[in-house]
Coordinates of C-alpha atoms in Angstrom, one line a residue:
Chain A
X1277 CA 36.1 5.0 -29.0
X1278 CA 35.4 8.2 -30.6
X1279 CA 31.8 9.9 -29.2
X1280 CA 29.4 12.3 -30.7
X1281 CA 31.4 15.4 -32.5
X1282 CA 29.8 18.4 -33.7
X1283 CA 30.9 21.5 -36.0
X1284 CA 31.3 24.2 -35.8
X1285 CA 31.5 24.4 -31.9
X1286 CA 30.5 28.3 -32.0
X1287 CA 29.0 30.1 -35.0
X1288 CA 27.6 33.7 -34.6
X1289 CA 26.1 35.0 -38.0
X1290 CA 23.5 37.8 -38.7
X1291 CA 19.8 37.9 -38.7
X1292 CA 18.6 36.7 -41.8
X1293 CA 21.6 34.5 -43.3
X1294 CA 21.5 30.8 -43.7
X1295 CA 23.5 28.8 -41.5
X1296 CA 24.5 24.5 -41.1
X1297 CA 25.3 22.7 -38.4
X1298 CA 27.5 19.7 -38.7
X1299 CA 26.8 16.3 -36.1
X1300 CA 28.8 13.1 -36.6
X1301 CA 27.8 10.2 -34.6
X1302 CA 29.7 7.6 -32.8
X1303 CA 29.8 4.6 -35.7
X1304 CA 27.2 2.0 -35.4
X1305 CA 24.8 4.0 -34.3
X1306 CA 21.6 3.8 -36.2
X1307 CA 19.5 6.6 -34.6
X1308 CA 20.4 10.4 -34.2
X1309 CA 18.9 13.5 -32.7
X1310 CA 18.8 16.9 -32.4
X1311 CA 17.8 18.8 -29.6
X1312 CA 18.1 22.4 -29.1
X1313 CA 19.0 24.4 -25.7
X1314 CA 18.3 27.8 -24.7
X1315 CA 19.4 29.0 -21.4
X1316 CA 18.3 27.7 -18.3
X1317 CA 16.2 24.9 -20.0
X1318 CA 16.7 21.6 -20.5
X1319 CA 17.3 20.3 -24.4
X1320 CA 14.6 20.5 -26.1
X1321 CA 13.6 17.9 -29.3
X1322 CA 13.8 18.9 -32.5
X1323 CA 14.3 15.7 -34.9
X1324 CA 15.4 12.3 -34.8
X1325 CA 16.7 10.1 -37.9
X1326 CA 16.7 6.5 -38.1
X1327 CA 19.3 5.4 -40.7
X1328 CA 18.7 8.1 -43.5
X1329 CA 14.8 8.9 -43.1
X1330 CA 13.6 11.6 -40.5
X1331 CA 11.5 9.4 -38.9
X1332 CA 9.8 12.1 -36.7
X1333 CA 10.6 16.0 -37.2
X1334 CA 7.4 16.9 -34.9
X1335 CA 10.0 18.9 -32.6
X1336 CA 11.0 21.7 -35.7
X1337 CA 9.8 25.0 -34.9
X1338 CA 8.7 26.0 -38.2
X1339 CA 9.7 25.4 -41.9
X1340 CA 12.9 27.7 -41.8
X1341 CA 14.5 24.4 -40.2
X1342 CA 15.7 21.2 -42.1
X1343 CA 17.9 18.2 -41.3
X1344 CA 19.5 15.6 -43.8
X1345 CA 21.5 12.6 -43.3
X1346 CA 21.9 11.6 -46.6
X1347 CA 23.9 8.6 -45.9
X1348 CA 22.5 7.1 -42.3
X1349 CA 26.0 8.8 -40.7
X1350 CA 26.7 12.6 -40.6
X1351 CA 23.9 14.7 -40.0
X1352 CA 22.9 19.1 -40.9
X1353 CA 20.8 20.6 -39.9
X1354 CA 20.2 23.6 -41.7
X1355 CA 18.7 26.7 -40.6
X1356 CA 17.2 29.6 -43.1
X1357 CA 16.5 33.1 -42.3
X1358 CA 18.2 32.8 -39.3
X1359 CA 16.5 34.9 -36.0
X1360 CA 17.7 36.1 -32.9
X1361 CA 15.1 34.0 -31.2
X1362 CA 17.1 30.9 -32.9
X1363 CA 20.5 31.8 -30.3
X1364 CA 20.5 28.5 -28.5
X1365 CA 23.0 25.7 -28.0
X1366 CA 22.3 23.0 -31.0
X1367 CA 22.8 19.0 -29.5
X1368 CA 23.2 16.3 -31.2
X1369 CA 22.9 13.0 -29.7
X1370 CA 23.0 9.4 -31.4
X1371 CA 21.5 6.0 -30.0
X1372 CA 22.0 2.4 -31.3
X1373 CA 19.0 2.0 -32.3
X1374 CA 16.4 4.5 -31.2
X1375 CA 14.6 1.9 -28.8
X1376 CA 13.2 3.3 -25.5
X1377 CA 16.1 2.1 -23.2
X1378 CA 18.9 3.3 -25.3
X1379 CA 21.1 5.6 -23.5
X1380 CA 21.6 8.7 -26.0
X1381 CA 25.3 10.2 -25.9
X1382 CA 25.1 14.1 -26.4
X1383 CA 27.6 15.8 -28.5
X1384 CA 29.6 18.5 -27.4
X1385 CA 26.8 21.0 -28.8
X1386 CA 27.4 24.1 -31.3
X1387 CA 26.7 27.3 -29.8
X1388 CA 24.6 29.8 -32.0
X1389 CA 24.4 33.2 -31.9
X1390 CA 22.5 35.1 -34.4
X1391 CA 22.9 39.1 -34.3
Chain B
X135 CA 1.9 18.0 -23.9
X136 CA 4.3 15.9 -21.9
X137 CA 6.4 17.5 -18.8
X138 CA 8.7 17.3 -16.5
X139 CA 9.6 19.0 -13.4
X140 CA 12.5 19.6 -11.0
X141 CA 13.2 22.1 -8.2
X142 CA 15.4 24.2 -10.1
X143 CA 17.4 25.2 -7.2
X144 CA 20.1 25.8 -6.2
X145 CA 20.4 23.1 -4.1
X146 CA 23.7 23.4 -1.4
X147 CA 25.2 21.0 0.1
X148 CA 28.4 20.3 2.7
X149 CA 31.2 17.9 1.1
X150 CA 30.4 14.7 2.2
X151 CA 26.6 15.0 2.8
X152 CA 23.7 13.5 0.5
X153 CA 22.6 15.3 -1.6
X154 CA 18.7 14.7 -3.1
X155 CA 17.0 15.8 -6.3
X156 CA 14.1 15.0 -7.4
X157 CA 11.8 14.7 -10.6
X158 CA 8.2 14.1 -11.4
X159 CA 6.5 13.4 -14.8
X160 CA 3.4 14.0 -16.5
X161 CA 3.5 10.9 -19.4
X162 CA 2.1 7.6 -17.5
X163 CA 3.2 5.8 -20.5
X164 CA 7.0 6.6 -20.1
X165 CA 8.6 3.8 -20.2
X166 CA 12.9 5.0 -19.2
X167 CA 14.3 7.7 -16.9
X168 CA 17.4 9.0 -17.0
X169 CA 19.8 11.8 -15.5
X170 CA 22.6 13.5 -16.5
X171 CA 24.6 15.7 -15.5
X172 CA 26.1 19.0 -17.2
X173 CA 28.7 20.8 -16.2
X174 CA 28.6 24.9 -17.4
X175 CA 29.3 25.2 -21.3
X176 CA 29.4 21.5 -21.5
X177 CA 26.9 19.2 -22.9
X178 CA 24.9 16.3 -21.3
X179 CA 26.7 13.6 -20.1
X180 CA 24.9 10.0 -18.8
X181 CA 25.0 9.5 -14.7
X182 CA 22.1 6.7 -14.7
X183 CA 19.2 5.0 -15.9
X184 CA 16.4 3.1 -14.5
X185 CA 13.5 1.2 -16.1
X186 CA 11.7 -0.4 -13.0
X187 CA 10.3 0.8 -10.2
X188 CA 12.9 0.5 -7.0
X189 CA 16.4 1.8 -6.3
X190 CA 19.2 1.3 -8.4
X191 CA 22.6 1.7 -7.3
X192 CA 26.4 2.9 -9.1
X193 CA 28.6 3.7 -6.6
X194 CA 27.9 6.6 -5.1
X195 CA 24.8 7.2 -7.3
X196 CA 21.4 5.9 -6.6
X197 CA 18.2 6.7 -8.5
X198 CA 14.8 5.6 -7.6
X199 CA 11.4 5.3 -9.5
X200 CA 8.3 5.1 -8.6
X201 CA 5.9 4.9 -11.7
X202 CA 2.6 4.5 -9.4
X203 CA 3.9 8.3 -8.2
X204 CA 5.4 9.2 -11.5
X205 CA 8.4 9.9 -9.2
X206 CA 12.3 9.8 -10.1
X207 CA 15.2 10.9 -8.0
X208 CA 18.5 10.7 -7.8
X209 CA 20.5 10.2 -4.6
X210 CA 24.1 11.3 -4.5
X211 CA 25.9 9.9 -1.5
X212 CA 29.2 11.5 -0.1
X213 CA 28.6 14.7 -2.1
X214 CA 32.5 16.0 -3.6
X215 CA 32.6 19.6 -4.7
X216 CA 33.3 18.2 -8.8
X217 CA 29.8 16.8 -8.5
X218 CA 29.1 20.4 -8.5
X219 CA 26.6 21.0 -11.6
X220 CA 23.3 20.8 -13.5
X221 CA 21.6 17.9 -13.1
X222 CA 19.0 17.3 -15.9
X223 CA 15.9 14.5 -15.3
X224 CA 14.8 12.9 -18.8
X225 CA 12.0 10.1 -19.6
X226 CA 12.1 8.8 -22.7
X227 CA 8.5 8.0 -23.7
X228 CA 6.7 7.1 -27.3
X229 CA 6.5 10.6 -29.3
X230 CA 3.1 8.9 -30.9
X231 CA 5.1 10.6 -33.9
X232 CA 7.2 8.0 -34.8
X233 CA 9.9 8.1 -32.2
X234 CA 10.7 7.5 -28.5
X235 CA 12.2 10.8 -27.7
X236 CA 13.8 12.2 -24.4
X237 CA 11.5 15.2 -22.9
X238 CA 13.7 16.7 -20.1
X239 CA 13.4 19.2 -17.3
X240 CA 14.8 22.3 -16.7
X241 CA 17.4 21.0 -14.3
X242 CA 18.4 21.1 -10.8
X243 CA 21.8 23.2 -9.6
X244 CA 23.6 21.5 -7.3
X245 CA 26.5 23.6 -5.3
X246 CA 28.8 21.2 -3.2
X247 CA 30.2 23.2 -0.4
X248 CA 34.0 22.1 0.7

């Protein structure tokens, strides 16, 4: 079946705009996550979403960062003010159902690149 | 804060040798561990899981836990050069903030020399 898809797969934009990244996980999957890798490190947490509700956003890095899934499917996460220090590859990953021994499948990632 | 290491490498190895990487972890309360391997400009993709302490085996794969140690490794037998990669150690442990997340290490670079 059809994995984890994210767009856009490479988005460069300028300091300061407002930018939204686009995750779709595979169907059935009640929990999704986003994690956020810079280079040479391993994905970092950001947010996870069971059904519609962020059920932890602990990972965020400060209020300029948001994430909906308005309809316990597709997920955005929206960045404001965008700053260099924000260039990093952007996973998503969904689970079934966010238990401790679910396997997480990773998206193909979107690559950001803020000028 | 909860960690986890790896010997970032890069770790070299002849085609057809074993090849070992290992990962400890700070969070005695982790409770899944699990590697993946990423190839460059790709994302994370599942090798193996294991939840209790031992060896598991998949083919040429074996991972081995040792909560006592808070010790993971991953054992790749008959090492081809397209197991050439990153290979990333995660434990998935109770956030305390309403989640069981995956905190990973930085990764391990394995070269595979034909």
């Amino acid at each position: 079946g059809a994995g984890v898809s994210q767009t856009p797969s490479n988005k460069v934009t300028e300091k300061g705009k407002y930018v939204e990244l686009r995750c779709d996980p595979i169907s059935g999957h009640t929990a999704l996550y986003w994690y956020r890798q810079s280079l040479g490190q391993g994905p970092e947490f950001l947010i996870y979403f069971q059904g519609t509700g962020a059920a932890d956003d602990s990972g965020l890095p400060n209020d300029r960062f948001f994430a909906v899934r308005p309809e316990g499917s597709v997920s955005t996460l929206k960045i404001q003010r965008t700053e260099r220090g924000d260039s990093a590859v952007y996973l998503c990953a969904s689970s079934l159902w966010g238990q401790s021994t679910d396997t997480q499948y990773f998206g193909p990632g979107t690559r950001l690149t803020v000028l | 804060q909860k960690e986890v290491e790896q010997n970032s490498g890069p770790l070299s190895v002849p085609e057809g040798a074993i090849a070992s990487l290992n990962c400890t972890y700070s969070d005695r309360g982790s409770q899944s561990f699990f590697w993946y391997r990423q190839y460059s400009g790709k994302s994370p993709e599942l090798i193996m899981f294991i939840y209790s302490n031992g060896d598991k085996e998949d083919g040429r794969f074996t991972a081995q836990l040792n909560k006592a140690s808070q010790y993971v490794s991953l054992l790749i037998r008959d090492s081809q050069p397209s197991d050439s990669a990153t290979y990333l150690c995660a434990v998935n442990g109770y956030s305390g903030a309403g989640s069981y997340q995956l905190t990973f290490g930085k990764g391990t670079k394995l070269s595979v020399i034909p």
